[in-house]
PDB file of C-alpha atoms in Angstrom:
ATOM      1  CA  MET H  82     -13.830   8.838  11.713  1.00 49.00           C
ATOM      2  CA  ASN H  83     -16.452  11.177  10.489  1.00 63.00           C
ATOM      3  CA  PHE H  84     -20.048  12.031  11.121  1.00 62.00           C
ATOM      4  CA  VAL H  85     -21.226  10.242   7.964  1.00 66.00           C
ATOM      5  CA  ASP H  86     -19.636   6.951   9.084  1.00 81.00           C
ATOM      6  CA  ASN H  87     -21.333   7.175  12.482  1.00 84.00           C
ATOM      7  CA  LYS H  88     -24.729   7.808  10.999  1.00 87.00           C
ATOM      8  CA  LEU H  89     -24.357   4.951   8.517  1.00 89.00           C
ATOM      9  CA  ILE H  90     -23.128   2.561  11.184  1.00 90.00           C
ATOM     10  CA  ARG H  91     -26.091   3.283  13.433  1.00 90.00           C
ATOM     11  CA  LYS H  92     -28.435   2.607  10.536  1.00 90.00           C
ATOM     12  CA  ALA H  93     -26.547  -0.538   9.548  1.00 90.00           C
ATOM     13  CA  LYS H  94     -26.692  -1.764  13.150  1.00 88.00           C
ATOM     14  CA  ALA H  95     -30.454  -1.341  12.963  1.00 90.00           C
ATOM     15  CA  GLY H  96     -30.506  -3.615   9.894  1.00 88.00           C
ATOM     16  CA  ASP H  97     -30.589  -0.986   7.140  1.00 90.00           C
ATOM     17  CA  MET H  98     -28.987  -2.740   4.166  1.00 91.00           C
ATOM     18  CA  GLN H  99     -28.742   0.418   2.116  1.00 92.00           C
ATOM     19  CA  ALA H 100     -26.647   2.011   4.880  1.00 92.00           C
ATOM     20  CA  PHE H 101     -24.398  -1.039   5.009  1.00 93.00           C
ATOM     21  CA  ALA H 102     -23.971  -0.915   1.228  1.00 93.00           C
ATOM     22  CA  GLU H 103     -22.994   2.773   1.492  1.00 93.00           C
ATOM     23  CA  LEU H 104     -20.270   1.819   3.976  1.00 93.00           C
ATOM     24  CA  VAL H 105     -19.040  -0.804   1.523  1.00 96.00           C
ATOM     25  CA  TYR H 106     -18.948   1.755  -1.300  1.00 95.00           C
ATOM     26  CA  GLN H 107     -16.965   4.118   0.917  1.00 94.00           C
ATOM     27  CA  TYR H 108     -14.344   1.582   1.936  1.00 96.00           C
ATOM     28  CA  LYS H 109     -14.150  -1.070  -0.801  1.00 97.00           C
ATOM     29  CA  ASP H 110     -11.339   0.567  -2.820  1.00 97.00           C
ATOM     30  CA  LYS H 111      -9.256   1.251   0.271  1.00 97.00           C
ATOM     31  CA  ILE H 112      -9.629  -2.307   1.535  1.00 98.00           C
ATOM     32  CA  PHE H 113      -9.075  -3.878  -1.882  1.00 98.00           C
ATOM     33  CA  ASN H 114      -5.877  -1.885  -2.445  1.00 97.00           C
ATOM     34  CA  LEU H 115      -4.578  -2.701   1.019  1.00 97.00           C
ATOM     35  CA  ALA H 116      -5.168  -6.415   0.404  1.00 97.00           C
ATOM     36  CA  TYR H 117      -3.688  -6.220  -3.091  1.00 96.00           C
ATOM     37  CA  ARG H 118      -0.413  -4.702  -1.864  1.00 96.00           C
ATOM     38  CA  MET H 119      -0.289  -7.138   1.050  1.00 96.00           C
ATOM     39  CA  LEU H 120      -0.988 -10.232  -1.057  1.00 96.00           C
ATOM     40  CA  GLY H 121       0.275  -9.364  -4.532  1.00 94.00           C
ATOM     41  CA  ASN H 122      -2.584 -10.681  -6.604  1.00 92.00           C
ATOM     42  CA  THR H 123      -6.094  -9.564  -7.353  1.00 94.00           C
ATOM     43  CA  GLN H 124      -7.890 -12.861  -6.707  1.00 95.00           C
ATOM     44  CA  GLU H 125      -6.702 -13.202  -3.123  1.00 96.00           C
ATOM     45  CA  ALA H 126      -7.178  -9.471  -2.605  1.00 97.00           C
ATOM     46  CA  GLU H 127     -10.798  -9.852  -3.639  1.00 97.00           C
ATOM     47  CA  ASP H 128     -11.337 -12.868  -1.361  1.00 96.00           C
ATOM     48  CA  VAL H 129      -9.841 -11.086   1.631  1.00 97.00           C
ATOM     49  CA  SER H 130     -11.778  -7.883   0.918  1.00 98.00           C
ATOM     50  CA  GLN H 131     -15.054  -9.791   0.652  1.00 97.00           C
ATOM     51  CA  GLU H 132     -14.299 -11.590   3.899  1.00 97.00           C
ATOM     52  CA  THR H 133     -13.473  -8.257   5.582  1.00 97.00           C
ATOM     53  CA  PHE H 134     -16.907  -6.840   4.785  1.00 97.00           C
ATOM     54  CA  LEU H 135     -18.641 -10.063   5.783  1.00 96.00           C
ATOM     55  CA  ARG H 136     -16.924  -9.797   9.166  1.00 96.00           C
ATOM     56  CA  VAL H 137     -17.908  -6.157   9.463  1.00 95.00           C
ATOM     57  CA  TYR H 138     -21.485  -7.127   8.698  1.00 94.00           C
ATOM     58  CA  SER H 139     -21.697  -9.959  11.167  1.00 92.00           C
ATOM     59  CA  ASN H 140     -19.874  -8.101  13.952  1.00 93.00           C
ATOM     60  CA  ILE H 141     -21.286  -4.622  13.525  1.00 91.00           C
ATOM     61  CA  ASP H 142     -23.201  -4.895  16.794  1.00 89.00           C
ATOM     62  CA  ARG H 143     -19.897  -5.288  18.581  1.00 89.00           C
ATOM     63  CA  TYR H 144     -18.321  -2.246  16.955  1.00 90.00           C
ATOM     64  CA  ASP H 145     -17.632   0.400  19.584  1.00 86.00           C
ATOM     65  CA  GLU H 146     -18.147   3.955  18.330  1.00 85.00           C
ATOM     66  CA  LYS H 147     -15.517   5.249  20.726  1.00 84.00           C
ATOM     67  CA  TYR H 148     -12.991   4.097  18.118  1.00 85.00           C
ATOM     68  CA  LYS H 149     -12.704   5.173  14.509  1.00 90.00           C
ATOM     69  CA  PHE H 150     -14.563   2.923  12.098  1.00 93.00           C
ATOM     70  CA  SER H 151     -11.558   3.040   9.737  1.00 94.00           C
ATOM     71  CA  THR H 152      -9.271   1.723  12.498  1.00 94.00           C
ATOM     72  CA  TRP H 153     -11.649  -1.177  13.106  1.00 95.00           C
ATOM     73  CA  ILE H 154     -12.067  -2.163   9.467  1.00 96.00           C
ATOM     74  CA  TYR H 155      -8.319  -1.827   8.729  1.00 97.00           C
ATOM     75  CA  LYS H 156      -7.623  -4.031  11.726  1.00 96.00           C
ATOM     76  CA  ILE H 157      -9.934  -6.731  10.322  1.00 97.00           C
ATOM     77  CA  ALA H 158      -8.465  -6.432   6.810  1.00 98.00           C
ATOM     78  CA  THR H 159      -4.819  -6.522   7.918  1.00 97.00           C
ATOM     79  CA  ASN H 160      -5.416  -9.520  10.185  1.00 97.00           C
ATOM     80  CA  LEU H 161      -7.164 -11.421   7.396  1.00 97.00           C
ATOM     81  CA  SER H 162      -4.379 -10.561   4.938  1.00 97.00           C
ATOM     82  CA  ILE H 163      -1.723 -11.778   7.363  1.00 95.00           C
ATOM     83  CA  ASP H 164      -3.692 -14.983   8.004  1.00 95.00           C
ATOM     84  CA  ARG H 165      -3.869 -15.585   4.270  1.00 95.00           C
ATOM     85  CA  ILE H 166      -0.109 -15.095   3.860  1.00 93.00           C
ATOM     86  CA  ARG H 167       0.616 -17.518   6.692  1.00 91.00           C
ATOM     87  CA  LYS H 168      -1.776 -20.159   5.400  1.00 88.00           C
ATOM     88  CA  ARG H 169      -0.378 -20.240   1.909  1.00 82.00           C
ATOM     89  CA  ARG H 170       3.240 -20.275   3.006  1.00 70.00           C
ATOM     90  CA  THR H 171       3.340 -24.042   3.074  1.00 62.00           C
ATOM     91  CA  THR H 172       2.057 -24.433  -0.470  1.00 59.00           C
ATOM     92  CA  TYR H 173       3.257 -21.311  -2.256  1.00 52.00           C
ATOM     93  CA  SER H 174       6.700 -19.919  -2.845  1.00 52.00           C
ATOM     94  CA  LEU H 175       7.307 -16.297  -3.721  1.00 49.00           C
ATOM     95  CA  ASP H 176       8.283 -17.263  -7.261  1.00 49.00           C
ATOM     96  CA  ASP H 177       5.068 -19.196  -7.711  1.00 51.00           C
ATOM     97  CA  TYR H 178       2.823 -16.325  -6.984  1.00 47.00           C
ATOM     98  CA  TRP H 179       4.852 -13.802  -8.896  1.00 46.00           C
ATOM     99  CA  ASN H 180       4.447 -16.010 -11.929  1.00 45.00           C
ATOM    100  CA  GLU H 181       0.719 -15.640 -11.500  1.00 43.00           C
ATOM    101  CA  GLU H 182       0.984 -11.875 -11.650  1.00 43.00           C
ATOM    102  CA  GLU H 183      -0.738 -10.150 -14.490  1.00 41.00           C
ATOM    103  CA  GLY H 184       2.616  -8.635 -15.412  1.00 39.00           C
ATOM    104  CA  LEU H 185       2.892  -5.274 -17.075  1.00 35.00           C
ATOM    105  CA  ASP H 186      -0.591  -5.270 -18.507  1.00 36.00           C
ATOM    106  CA  TRP H 187      -2.126  -4.561 -15.128  1.00 39.00           C
ATOM    107  CA  TYR H 188      -1.540  -0.922 -15.863  1.00 37.00           C
ATOM    108  CA  THR H 189      -4.747  -1.204 -17.868  1.00 36.00           C
ATOM    109  CA  ARG H 190      -6.609  -1.905 -14.625  1.00 41.00           C
ATOM    110  CA  LEU H 191      -5.882   1.542 -13.269  1.00 43.00           C
ATOM    111  CA  PRO H 192      -8.731   3.951 -12.945  1.00 43.00           C
ATOM    112  CA  ASN H 193      -8.121   6.810 -15.381  1.00 40.00           C
ATOM    113  CA  GLN H 194      -8.075   9.511 -12.754  1.00 44.00           C
ATOM    114  CA  SER H 195      -4.992   7.983 -11.125  1.00 47.00           C
ATOM    115  CA  ILE H 196      -2.800   8.550 -14.176  1.00 44.00           C
ATOM    116  CA  GLY H 197      -2.306  12.285 -13.859  1.00 48.00           C
ATOM    117  CA  PRO H 198       0.694  14.183 -15.211  1.00 47.00           C
ATOM    118  CA  GLU H 199       2.566  13.851 -11.908  1.00 47.00           C
ATOM    119  CA  GLU H 200       2.138  10.102 -11.738  1.00 47.00           C
ATOM    120  CA  SER H 201       3.438   9.645 -15.249  1.00 49.00           C
ATOM    121  CA  ILE H 202       7.007  10.323 -14.079  1.00 64.00           C
ATOM    122  CA  ILE H 203       7.036   6.926 -12.386  1.00 70.00           C
ATOM    123  CA  SER H 204       7.728   4.149 -14.868  1.00 81.00           C
ATOM    124  CA  ASN H 205       6.069   0.771 -15.035  1.00 83.00           C
ATOM    125  CA  GLU H 206       9.365  -0.860 -14.204  1.00 86.00           C
ATOM    126  CA  GLU H 207       9.718   1.237 -11.059  1.00 86.00           C
ATOM    127  CA  ILE H 208       6.160   0.397 -10.007  1.00 87.00           C
ATOM    128  CA  ASN H 209       6.892  -3.295 -10.383  1.00 89.00           C
ATOM    129  CA  GLN H 210      10.158  -3.011  -8.463  1.00 91.00           C
ATOM    130  CA  VAL H 211       8.487  -1.290  -5.533  1.00 93.00           C
ATOM    131  CA  HIS H 212       5.471  -3.618  -5.643  1.00 93.00           C
ATOM    132  CA  LYS H 213       7.704  -6.707  -5.516  1.00 93.00           C
ATOM    133  CA  ALA H 214       9.968  -5.227  -2.862  1.00 95.00           C
ATOM    134  CA  ILE H 215       6.939  -4.675  -0.592  1.00 96.00           C
ATOM    135  CA  LEU H 216       5.861  -8.281  -1.168  1.00 95.00           C
ATOM    136  CA  ASN H 217       9.316  -9.473  -0.196  1.00 94.00           C
ATOM    137  CA  LEU H 218       9.109  -7.851   3.221  1.00 95.00           C
ATOM    138  CA  PRO H 219       8.156 -10.021   6.197  1.00 94.00           C
ATOM    139  CA  GLU H 220       4.476  -9.311   6.896  1.00 93.00           C
ATOM    140  CA  LYS H 221       5.071  -7.343  10.094  1.00 94.00           C
ATOM    141  CA  TYR H 222       6.913  -4.729   8.003  1.00 96.00           C
ATOM    142  CA  ARG H 223       4.681  -5.124   4.957  1.00 97.00           C
ATOM    143  CA  VAL H 224       1.554  -4.250   6.890  1.00 97.00           C
ATOM    144  CA  ILE H 225       3.075  -1.045   8.274  1.00 98.00           C
ATOM    145  CA  MET H 226       4.440   0.047   4.886  1.00 97.00           C
ATOM    146  CA  THR H 227       1.101  -0.630   3.209  1.00 97.00           C
ATOM    147  CA  LEU H 228      -0.916   1.268   5.795  1.00 98.00           C
ATOM    148  CA  ARG H 229       1.494   4.179   5.550  1.00 97.00           C
ATOM    149  CA  TYR H 230       2.003   4.434   1.800  1.00 97.00           C
ATOM    150  CA  VAL H 231      -0.987   2.781   0.156  1.00 96.00           C
ATOM    151  CA  GLU H 232      -3.565   3.982   2.673  1.00 96.00           C
ATOM    152  CA  ASP H 233      -1.744   7.203   3.574  1.00 96.00           C
ATOM    153  CA  LEU H 234      -2.493   6.815   7.293  1.00 97.00           C
ATOM    154  CA  SER H 235      -0.800   8.660  10.139  1.00 96.00           C
ATOM    155  CA  ILE H 236       1.723   6.842  12.292  1.00 96.00           C
ATOM    156  CA  LYS H 237      -0.664   7.253  15.227  1.00 96.00           C
ATOM    157  CA  GLU H 238      -3.563   5.552  13.434  1.00 96.00           C
ATOM    158  CA  ILE H 239      -1.247   2.763  12.251  1.00 97.00           C
ATOM    159  CA  SER H 240      -0.134   2.169  15.825  1.00 97.00           C
ATOM    160  CA  GLU H 241      -3.797   1.814  16.855  1.00 96.00           C
ATOM    161  CA  ILE H 242      -4.562  -0.603  14.011  1.00 96.00           C
ATOM    162  CA  VAL H 243      -1.639  -2.903  14.737  1.00 97.00           C
ATOM    163  CA  ASN H 244      -1.726  -2.401  18.522  1.00 96.00           C
ATOM    164  CA  LEU H 245       1.901  -1.388  18.783  1.00 97.00           C
ATOM    165  CA  PRO H 246       3.621   1.671  20.260  1.00 98.00           C
ATOM    166  CA  ILE H 247       4.408   4.561  17.886  1.00 96.00           C
ATOM    167  CA  SER H 248       8.132   3.942  18.410  1.00 95.00           C
ATOM    168  CA  THR H 249       7.769   0.365  17.097  1.00 97.00           C
ATOM    169  CA  VAL H 250       5.812   1.564  14.069  1.00 97.00           C
ATOM    170  CA  LYS H 251       8.604   4.065  13.330  1.00 96.00           C
ATOM    171  CA  THR H 252      11.278   1.405  13.640  1.00 95.00           C
ATOM    172  CA  ARG H 253       9.393  -0.850  11.232  1.00 96.00           C
ATOM    173  CA  LEU H 254       8.930   1.995   8.790  1.00 97.00           C
ATOM    174  CA  LEU H 255      12.667   2.666   8.963  1.00 96.00           C
ATOM    175  CA  ARG H 256      13.526  -0.957   8.238  1.00 96.00           C
ATOM    176  CA  GLY H 257      10.901  -1.281   5.531  1.00 96.00           C
ATOM    177  CA  ARG H 258      12.112   1.843   3.734  1.00 96.00           C
ATOM    178  CA  GLU H 259      15.740   0.792   4.052  1.00 96.00           C
ATOM    179  CA  TYR H 260      14.970  -2.594   2.542  1.00 96.00           C
ATOM    180  CA  ILE H 261      13.084  -1.094  -0.385  1.00 95.00           C
ATOM    181  CA  ARG H 262      15.764   1.556  -0.916  1.00 95.00           C
ATOM    182  CA  LYS H 263      18.398  -1.146  -1.226  1.00 94.00           C
ATOM    183  CA  GLU H 264      16.241  -3.206  -3.585  1.00 92.00           C
ATOM    184  CA  ILE H 265      15.672  -0.217  -5.855  1.00 89.00           C
ATOM    185  CA  SER H 266      19.183   1.185  -5.702  1.00 87.00           C
ATOM    186  CA  ASN H 267      20.883  -2.123  -6.474  1.00 76.00           C
ATOM    187  CA  LYS H 268      19.075  -2.449  -9.781  1.00 62.00           C
TER     188      LYS H 268
ATOM    189  CA  MET E 236      28.523  14.011  13.291  1.00 90.00           C
ATOM    190  CA  LYS E 237      29.415  10.409  12.544  1.00 92.00           C
ATOM    191  CA  CYS E 238      27.928   8.573   9.561  1.00 95.00           C
ATOM    192  CA  HIS E 239      26.250   5.937  11.723  1.00 93.00           C
ATOM    193  CA  GLU E 240      24.295   8.674  13.501  1.00 94.00           C
ATOM    194  CA  THR E 241      22.613   9.952  10.344  1.00 96.00           C
ATOM    195  CA  GLU E 242      20.197   7.158   9.435  1.00 95.00           C
ATOM    196  CA  SER E 243      17.677   7.818  12.206  1.00 95.00           C
ATOM    197  CA  ILE E 244      17.679  11.532  11.312  1.00 96.00           C
ATOM    198  CA  MET E 245      16.953  10.771   7.656  1.00 97.00           C
ATOM    199  CA  HIS E 246      13.960   8.659   8.629  1.00 97.00           C
ATOM    200  CA  ALA E 247      12.762  11.198  11.195  1.00 96.00           C
ATOM    201  CA  TYR E 248      12.797  13.687   8.329  1.00 97.00           C
ATOM    202  CA  LEU E 249      10.632  11.354   6.225  1.00 96.00           C
ATOM    203  CA  ASP E 250       8.255  10.923   9.174  1.00 94.00           C
ATOM    204  CA  ASP E 251       8.108  14.713   9.462  1.00 93.00           C
ATOM    205  CA  ASP E 252       9.303  14.463  13.029  1.00 92.00           C
ATOM    206  CA  ILE E 253      12.775  15.969  13.286  1.00 93.00           C
ATOM    207  CA  ASP E 254      12.132  17.712  16.628  1.00 92.00           C
ATOM    208  CA  GLY E 255      14.795  16.589  19.045  1.00 91.00           C
ATOM    209  CA  TYR E 256      17.178  15.553  16.275  1.00 93.00           C
ATOM    210  CA  PRO E 257      20.276  17.564  15.301  1.00 94.00           C
ATOM    211  CA  TYR E 258      18.926  18.167  11.813  1.00 95.00           C
ATOM    212  CA  GLN E 259      21.093  21.240  11.057  1.00 95.00           C
ATOM    213  CA  GLU E 260      24.195  19.291  11.998  1.00 95.00           C
ATOM    214  CA  PHE E 261      23.042  16.520   9.690  1.00 96.00           C
ATOM    215  CA  LEU E 262      22.628  18.991   6.809  1.00 96.00           C
ATOM    216  CA  GLU E 263      26.183  20.211   7.419  1.00 95.00           C
ATOM    217  CA  HIS E 264      27.409  16.610   7.448  1.00 96.00           C
ATOM    218  CA  ILE E 265      25.914  15.711   4.064  1.00 96.00           C
ATOM    219  CA  LYS E 266      27.518  18.756   2.465  1.00 95.00           C
ATOM    220  CA  THR E 267      30.807  16.968   2.720  1.00 95.00           C
ATOM    221  CA  CYS E 268      29.865  13.269   3.075  1.00 96.00           C
ATOM    222  CA  HIS E 269      29.012  11.837  -0.314  1.00 95.00           C
ATOM    223  CA  LYS E 270      27.946   8.471   1.099  1.00 95.00           C
ATOM    224  CA  CYS E 271      25.340   9.882   3.499  1.00 96.00           C
ATOM    225  CA  LYS E 272      24.150  12.385   0.917  1.00 96.00           C
ATOM    226  CA  LYS E 273      23.567   9.534  -1.554  1.00 96.00           C
ATOM    227  CA  HIS E 274      21.776   7.492   1.110  1.00 96.00           C
ATOM    228  CA  PHE E 275      19.457  10.406   1.870  1.00 96.00           C
ATOM    229  CA  GLU E 276      18.718  11.024  -1.816  1.00 95.00           C
ATOM    230  CA  GLU E 277      17.940   7.339  -2.360  1.00 95.00           C
ATOM    231  CA  LEU E 278      15.576   7.339   0.607  1.00 96.00           C
ATOM    232  CA  LYS E 279      13.727  10.372  -0.668  1.00 95.00           C
ATOM    233  CA  ILE E 280      13.345   8.700  -4.075  1.00 93.00           C
ATOM    234  CA  THR E 281      12.140   5.503  -2.362  1.00 94.00           C
ATOM    235  CA  GLU E 282       9.503   7.396  -0.452  1.00 95.00           C
ATOM    236  CA  ARG E 283       8.388   9.276  -3.565  1.00 93.00           C
ATOM    237  CA  LEU E 284       7.951   5.968  -5.428  1.00 93.00           C
ATOM    238  CA  LEU E 285       6.047   4.436  -2.522  1.00 95.00           C
ATOM    239  CA  LYS E 286       3.691   7.400  -2.437  1.00 94.00           C
ATOM    240  CA  GLN E 287       3.072   7.116  -6.160  1.00 91.00           C
ATOM    241  CA  LEU E 288       2.071   3.462  -6.242  1.00 93.00           C
ATOM    242  CA  PRO E 289      -1.105   3.592  -8.294  1.00 91.00           C
ATOM    243  CA  MET E 290      -4.493   2.497  -7.016  1.00 93.00           C
ATOM    244  CA  VAL E 291      -5.794  -0.674  -8.648  1.00 94.00           C
ATOM    245  CA  SER E 292      -9.458  -0.949  -9.564  1.00 94.00           C
ATOM    246  CA  THR E 293     -11.758  -2.994  -7.379  1.00 96.00           C
ATOM    247  CA  PRO E 294     -13.635  -5.600  -9.479  1.00 95.00           C
ATOM    248  CA  PRO E 295     -16.837  -3.984 -10.806  1.00 95.00           C
ATOM    249  CA  ASP E 296     -19.112  -6.714  -9.421  1.00 95.00           C
ATOM    250  CA  PHE E 297     -17.564  -6.515  -5.937  1.00 96.00           C
ATOM    251  CA  VAL E 298     -20.557  -5.047  -4.092  1.00 95.00           C
ATOM    252  CA  GLN E 299     -23.074  -7.255  -5.869  1.00 93.00           C
ATOM    253  CA  LYS E 300     -21.071 -10.389  -5.010  1.00 94.00           C
ATOM    254  CA  LEU E 301     -20.786  -9.293  -1.409  1.00 95.00           C
ATOM    255  CA  MET E 302     -24.462  -8.509  -0.971  1.00 92.00           C
ATOM    256  CA  GLN E 303     -25.355 -11.944  -2.354  1.00 91.00           C
ATOM    257  CA  GLN E 304     -23.286 -13.592   0.355  1.00 89.00           C
ATOM    258  CA  LEU E 305     -25.044 -11.831   3.212  1.00 86.00           C
ATOM    259  CA  PRO E 306     -27.631 -13.756   5.211  1.00 77.00           C
ATOM    260  CA  GLN E 307     -30.599 -14.467   2.923  1.00 56.00           C
ATOM    261  CA  LYS E 308     -33.492 -12.771   4.687  1.00 47.00           C
ATOM    262  CA  GLU E 309     -31.793  -9.387   4.812  1.00 48.00           C
ATOM    263  CA  SER E 310     -30.179  -9.511   1.379  1.00 46.00           C
ATOM    264  CA  LYS E 311     -33.570  -9.197  -0.295  1.00 45.00           C
ATOM    265  CA  THR E 312     -33.335  -5.434   0.116  1.00 53.00           C
ATOM    266  CA  ARG E 313     -32.541  -3.975  -3.260  1.00 58.00           C
ATOM    267  CA  ILE E 314     -29.410  -1.872  -3.217  1.00 63.00           C
ATOM    268  CA  LYS E 315     -29.588   1.338  -5.163  1.00 63.00           C
ATOM    269  CA  ARG E 316     -26.586   3.257  -6.313  1.00 66.00           C
TER     270      ARG E 316
END
């Protein structure tokens, strides 16, 4: 949480649309990437991200400034992502939605600044392996792995978002990493 | 140290939280245990890959679409950026 967030939230609570839009600009990429790694495709990620901000907008009066704004918005986004996964389970299989993936050409979607010299050591094939391995995890592990590695959050903040003790978050990280390690190493 | 005792130490290392774990003993163990050494190396590679997952771009019309969905009377405010 920072001072800027607090100021914007107070203005947004008072009905200042420009302040609300600034909050959206600050968080949209974080929320979209979280939803994308949770759901595996851009269309659903966009739907869930839009819904997240609509919820923020309609519930902003209930937001309590004692807590970090990021914790609150991540909580909304992770819950909506999990709901979406559960709803589609009856109609979708994993294979179905992987077939809808953009495939290798999604590299072209990356913002230029993210392809620095250090990132170039990771191959497209490795990216896809890790991406699919995350999507194969049961959602209770997937959410923790995404918050940790896509959002780069501390274990403490993750525990606040998912309402679980730090020890449980660590156990889920352990299992998530072990699963992905095995997926990568067996190929 | 037994092999089955090493996994939690490896993950504590990745969580940057080795206090209270016999980390030195673990380092001695992997000098001679190929299996645990390999496990640890694989985990470090896994974490490196996870950290390097690239950011995908949010659709360019994301904010515009969102603002259009907000309750009508307030969405008349023009958003500058």
